[in-house]
């Protein structure tokens, strides 16, 4: 109570704050807010307000001076001024109950009364009790303000009853209200004023507050004040109201609702905050610290007010946010500077649009880092991000932080940069567009001025867009290009006309007549005329070419570094050294090998499955095979692995072989690609001979989960790939097995590897020295043209890949040596590889036993150079022609390649040379065996060649020189001594029926199978090689159709008078000593086209024979074809030593040149001569016989060296089947076991063709019955294709003959697979592509449209001579078709008939269409030699169906067709020596067939 003194003092009141207290069980986890309310009232500043106070104390803290062993706290006093200005002092006491932190029970104090009674006490006493500030004060009283409770005792004047209206902490509100009710009863007994303080109203529960208000309303003069200590709402009001109740002189307390009071308080805070933020914003340096700024602002009222309301912590946070904003603003400005500088950096580092147009920003960043100017534009910071480093303060460093480029802004700049480059590129694109416009203008010629062209491009869009300077620049560039191209084409044209230049000797000077001849010939060429406006340049090119032709060196070669001589020397220098070094490293003791290292290659886990199966059959990695134990080291490799090549090339693992396993077309194709990649890597990149010769084995996995019909296709294609790769193929054994792999398969594959290892050991065994290294049995020159589109190592691979290859003697940088078994002994062969221009000197001055002439089937100039070189080669020297292309498919798909390969085969046939082809994509031809037969031929003719060389040298030097080479032990024997066993070293490789090698034309040996009658005509016979008495070696290939037996003919025709005149003319022109009475004309005086005959059996006294290539007649008195009509006695020649006389004639014969033996070579020279001597007659230019064609054979349109009947047959020569012994054995077996073969024919299985698709389809390749319905008997795809062709391309030239784009064909089928309703018109594909897709549809059918079962009937019916009967029989056979096949066949033939009706525009007659379509409709088995013998007949059947479509399918009349050409009488006009080349027809036979004189040229009579 206020003391009554004379001097007035401010009244003093003591207020006791009470409320729910006690243990956690009584009050819950937290108090009711008494301490916070007292704290906020006594110390209202924000910095002095502590939200956390605890009643759980230790005994020490409880006994300290602050608590002083009491259950109440003294909070201090507050001086307050009322509305009337009268001050009063309020002492605040908080009644609580402290809990022992050990026992969690109330501490024992001097007052042992319960809380309710203690809280109601009106007098309190505690000596030296200190004022309580916060919990941290306990125990550290000296660190805080120390103020004692006045006089150690206080009298309570009023009570502030606290009730928590928040949700509470594990406390029931009803229990609290019950406690408050009991407490209120005790408090009311003191007669002191009481006010209820509803605490924590900021978290108020409404119904709690209503219950409190209801509780107060039931009591007299009990007021409720809604408070919030956290936000300082109504705290002071609460105490002021209590004081007003204690001092009756004061007015009635004014209670403000919580929400109104809260709004007022928040408004004060907001106002103070705004003022403080404005004050803080005066700071502009983001480096400023709070300590510095707060010291400067501490006396500012706005600062003070904010600190009081919100506290220093919030003020500091506000300041920190401001500083952060300043910093971010600074960073933003720096970033903006960097972003603005970024385009310049990108222009410097990424200026190439093509390089970055499709790059993402992340990919572009990697590219930027690799640029050399990277450091000048960007800086890579050690710490990132850049805006958190001190780099932001380095204002003088203009380099852009590299980590800034990872932001979206930088990416956007990059995108804008790309767009800028694209827009900038538009000008370039328009220039390019204008250039394309110029390219389309055909009349622009090299050297044409711009002024003559500008009027034609005035309306072009691109021309209008670009400037005049750009237009002139583009035109200038266009001119440079067309001039350069024209010069290249002109140079290529000069090489194509090599015959014009290479007929003179080296170091000669062309005469003016020769130059006139050259210009006369070349002036007809468009490529010559193209340089009309650049005549000086053209003349310069021509003179440069002529200068090189007559003075050739590798330094002046027009191909530069692509000169064949340079490339050969480089290759041999590297390859031969590696060969010698690595030869001993292949296998050391393969004969006693006990450990086998195997790679297993497969796709999608197949390799691992096979490895597991092998390990299952092994015991501790030891495998028993044929009574021997082998330790197996297996390395399965997934074919799809990107590290495939790395896994194969390891220094610790040297494989003996590789198993390649497949179970689908896709996996087979993938395996094939992998093997090709491995071999290319080994031979071309790593030069690893070990891996290049690694044996591969294809293994077919069992298809237990697949459709069984796929197995034959997989088997066929697997065998086909194995033949192509020359490796074994292990098939799935017959029967059903539960596993993918069978033990039989594994053993078979392992045996193959061991045999391959043994073969390698035999090959690399030391070869006994025959003679000194400098001495060679044969000298062979291989010629190739500079600049041909193939690699040198391809043409040398047959030698370099052989382990019998070694380096030549020192100084011969372009030669190599081969040790090969030829005949009975090992021979040493020197191969010299030269360009054609370097070979010219060798051709005339040095002894050469044989030439291997290589040309590219892709380049006409290469063939022209070969012709020019070969024309001047002596015809006594054997020649091997080699055509080089990518694969056999080129022959069938590219007409230009086909033409050049055909020409090479014709030349080889005409001059009795060897011919073969090298394929860059095939491994078979990379074997020395390719040239084995050629080497044998050279060895047989060695003595004759050397004698001829010595004779020429004698005539030239007028003195005799010694023999160049010592005689071979075999002497001059011309026998063919092939190995008798397949085990002999380097025998011919096995015949591969599905390999890359098929024949273009009959072999030269077939030319010896014709007999001459008195008219000089020829017919086929069987012949025997010289000095060979083994009849099994005869070339007796069974004919396609059994010939009629030869019968004696009494009416023998006399020799053609014209031929006699020719012979007589030859006698007068070239008198030479002959071994008979009848002189012979030189080869150029004989019409080689007249050497055809009808068979006779009359024995005549005089027979004509070629003194170079004559052979004795056999036991049946039949003679081989002759050329020079030298007459000899025909009887008893074999017994009377005819061979000796023939050899003598060889010695006396003076060699001629090959150009006189080849019409193809001769025709070129003749055509050049005619063009330059047009005023001279043919008789003056070249003496040619004018005999008329006799017999029933065709006229001069065909090559007399080929069959007059079967000229349609052709194919690429397969060296694997040119072995006489092998062929003869097959022929004899076929003749001996003919009956057995007839039985086999009946049991032959249908041919399973390979699938051309490389994707799975649910439509293509399905049986025809699955693709049609009764309503739609024609497959939808066939209908769409036919409709498209007839609507858009029926008149397209070469329809079904010209190949369409393979990719477009596949896309058509793939798109149809996905959507059967697709429109072909919308795909924008060509007619040829659709035609190809249609043919592919029928080719993919499981069975051919014309069933195999009816092929024999068609063949038999075709033999019927009566045309009407034959057609009716064919009609009956067609009716035997399956109804589905019949409908589709009728539909297709009707379509082809419509195509043939447009033959005047599309040039596709029924004959041409049948050639293109019969293999597709009949699906021929090219492995079946009997089928091949009747291919022409089958083609004729299809032609008949097309021509007689109305008769066969629509009950129409038989259409009359023109008479067959073969049946027409021979023309009576003069037969020229130069005849057009016989075009090749498809498919080519794998083996040339003998010509049967009684076989009609056209059995059906419809061609």
XYZ file of N, CA and C in Angstrom, residues 150-226:
231
model
N 12.107 -4.833 -2.863
C 12.136 -3.776 -1.838
C 11.876 -4.331 -0.433
N 12.783 -4.050 0.441
C 12.680 -4.374 1.864
C 12.499 -5.862 2.115
N 12.665 -6.649 1.082
C 12.561 -8.094 1.229
C 11.153 -8.585 1.423
N 10.194 -7.682 1.306
C 8.809 -8.131 1.471
C 7.891 -7.215 0.697
N 6.734 -7.791 0.302
C 5.736 -7.023 -0.467
C 4.342 -7.437 -0.028
N 3.441 -6.454 -0.121
C 2.016 -6.712 0.149
C 1.293 -6.689 -1.189
N 0.606 -7.730 -1.489
C -0.064 -7.873 -2.783
C -1.337 -7.036 -2.770
N -1.477 -6.173 -3.844
C -2.650 -5.308 -3.942
C -3.662 -5.850 -4.945
N -3.304 -6.706 -5.769
C -4.252 -7.239 -6.748
C -3.674 -8.479 -7.430
N -4.586 -9.198 -8.050
C -4.173 -10.438 -8.696
C -4.513 -10.395 -10.209
N -3.563 -10.905 -10.971
C -3.760 -11.041 -12.441
C -3.811 -12.545 -12.730
N -5.045 -13.013 -12.971
C -5.259 -14.445 -13.167
C -5.102 -14.783 -14.665
N -4.083 -15.578 -14.997
C -3.783 -15.915 -16.407
C -4.467 -17.217 -16.805
N -5.172 -17.165 -17.894
C -5.811 -18.358 -18.465
C -5.354 -18.494 -19.928
N -4.732 -19.629 -20.268
C -4.216 -19.894 -21.634
C -5.370 -20.344 -22.525
N -5.680 -19.496 -23.537
C -6.790 -19.833 -24.450
C -6.291 -20.429 -25.760
N -5.001 -20.794 -25.791
C -4.494 -21.460 -27.002
C -4.774 -22.960 -26.921
N -4.346 -23.666 -27.913
C -4.602 -25.105 -27.962
C -3.942 -25.825 -26.791
N -2.876 -25.283 -26.310
C -2.201 -25.893 -25.181
C -1.284 -27.006 -25.570
N -0.525 -27.494 -24.656
C 0.438 -28.561 -24.913
C 0.112 -29.713 -23.981
N -0.556 -30.690 -24.525
C -0.898 -31.875 -23.734
C -1.652 -31.493 -22.455
N -2.577 -30.559 -22.631
C -3.338 -30.058 -21.479
C -4.788 -29.878 -21.881
N -5.671 -30.348 -21.008
C -7.097 -30.181 -21.276
C -7.558 -28.835 -20.745
N -8.302 -28.117 -21.563
C -8.753 -26.782 -21.160
C -9.731 -26.864 -19.983
N -10.514 -27.908 -19.926
C -11.470 -28.037 -18.817
C -10.736 -28.205 -17.485
N -9.623 -28.955 -17.529
C -8.850 -29.098 -16.289
C -8.266 -27.766 -15.852
N -7.814 -26.981 -16.854
C -7.261 -25.661 -16.542
C -8.348 -24.758 -15.955
N -9.530 -24.847 -16.547
C -10.616 -23.980 -16.066
C -11.053 -24.395 -14.663
N -11.014 -25.693 -14.393
C -11.358 -26.179 -13.050
C -10.354 -25.684 -12.027
N -9.043 -25.733 -12.446
C -8.000 -25.247 -11.568
C -8.171 -23.745 -11.316
N -8.472 -23.011 -12.381
C -8.656 -21.553 -12.260
C -9.828 -21.246 -11.346
N -10.863 -22.038 -11.471
C -12.044 -21.802 -10.628
C -11.693 -21.951 -9.153
N -10.933 -23.012 -8.834
C -10.523 -23.192 -7.434
C -9.581 -22.071 -6.986
N -8.699 -21.698 -7.908
C -7.760 -20.617 -7.570
C -8.507 -19.306 -7.349
N -9.531 -19.079 -8.211
C -10.291 -17.822 -8.088
C -10.995 -17.782 -6.735
N -11.482 -18.925 -6.289
C -12.179 -18.964 -4.989
C -11.220 -18.542 -3.887
N -9.977 -19.065 -3.945
C -8.999 -18.689 -2.921
C -8.638 -17.208 -3.034
N -8.491 -16.713 -4.286
C -8.109 -15.307 -4.472
C -9.213 -14.356 -3.988
N -10.450 -14.760 -4.232
C -11.564 -13.864 -3.864
C -11.661 -13.705 -2.356
N -11.081 -14.698 -1.662
C -11.135 -14.600 -0.197
C -10.259 -13.449 0.312
N -9.258 -13.046 -0.476
C -8.364 -11.966 -0.048
C -9.005 -10.594 -0.211
N -10.137 -10.496 -0.899
C -10.849 -9.241 -1.130
C -10.028 -8.288 -2.000
N -9.055 -8.808 -2.729
C -8.239 -7.980 -3.612
C -8.817 -8.011 -5.029
N -8.567 -6.895 -5.780
C -9.058 -6.875 -7.175
C -8.414 -8.007 -8.008
N -9.231 -8.536 -8.870
C -8.763 -9.623 -9.749
C -9.153 -9.304 -11.199
N -8.203 -9.533 -12.077
C -8.477 -9.401 -13.532
C -7.986 -10.681 -14.210
N -8.814 -11.178 -15.110
C -8.420 -12.359 -15.888
C -7.695 -11.896 -17.146
N -6.481 -12.424 -17.337
C -5.706 -12.160 -18.570
C -5.760 -13.405 -19.448
N -6.497 -13.295 -20.532
C -6.549 -14.408 -21.508
C -5.265 -14.362 -22.334
N -4.338 -15.252 -22.025
C -3.018 -15.223 -22.680
C -3.013 -16.013 -24.000
N -1.984 -15.688 -24.772
C -1.741 -16.363 -26.080
C -2.933 -16.243 -27.016
N -3.509 -15.040 -27.034
C -4.649 -14.836 -27.946
C -4.244 -14.856 -29.411
N -2.930 -14.748 -29.706
C -2.488 -14.855 -31.104
C -2.651 -16.281 -31.628
N -2.828 -17.222 -30.680
C -3.089 -18.617 -31.068
C -4.421 -19.056 -30.466
N -5.325 -18.136 -30.372
C -6.578 -18.342 -29.624
C -7.456 -19.399 -30.254
N -8.066 -20.198 -29.341
C -9.147 -21.103 -29.741
C -10.443 -20.418 -29.320
N -11.314 -20.156 -30.249
C -12.471 -19.286 -30.014
C -13.350 -19.790 -28.881
N -13.643 -21.062 -28.867
C -14.582 -21.523 -27.839
C -13.922 -21.536 -26.466
N -12.570 -21.641 -26.404
C -11.897 -21.484 -25.115
C -12.102 -20.069 -24.597
N -11.932 -19.107 -25.523
C -12.090 -17.706 -25.112
C -13.522 -17.434 -24.671
N -14.463 -18.062 -25.365
C -15.869 -17.856 -24.978
C -16.140 -18.467 -23.596
N -15.561 -19.588 -23.321
C -15.752 -20.202 -22.000
C -15.148 -19.328 -20.896
N -13.980 -18.719 -21.206
C -13.368 -17.814 -20.219
C -14.273 -16.613 -19.971
N -14.795 -16.075 -21.054
C -15.685 -14.927 -20.906
C -16.959 -15.320 -20.145
N -17.432 -16.548 -20.430
C -18.613 -17.017 -19.703
C -18.288 -17.200 -18.219
N -17.085 -17.719 -17.973
C -16.661 -17.886 -16.571
C -16.610 -16.533 -15.863
N -16.063 -15.514 -16.512
C -15.934 -14.195 -15.893
C -17.286 -13.520 -15.726
N -18.179 -13.793 -16.648
C -19.481 -13.129 -16.580
C -20.296 -13.609 -15.387
N -19.974 -14.790 -14.919
C -20.699 -15.326 -13.775
C -20.140 -14.780 -12.452
N -19.036 -14.038 -12.534
C -18.425 -13.493 -11.337
C -18.621 -11.984 -11.303
N -18.653 -11.490 -10.119
C -18.895 -10.057 -9.955
C -17.606 -9.282 -10.184
N -17.716 -8.253 -11.000
C -16.607 -7.333 -11.294
C -15.349 -8.062 -11.784
N -15.555 -9.165 -12.484
C -14.399 -9.892 -13.023
C -14.263 -9.565 -14.520
N -13.137 -8.902 -14.839
C -12.906 -8.417 -16.209
C -11.917 -9.357 -16.928
N -12.141 -9.596 -18.185
C -11.250 -10.415 -19.037
C -10.540 -9.495 -20.037
N -9.210 -9.568 -20.024
C -8.410 -8.806 -20.997
C -7.707 -9.812 -21.931
N -7.925 -9.666 -23.222
C -7.323 -10.570 -24.241
C -5.929 -10.058 -24.568
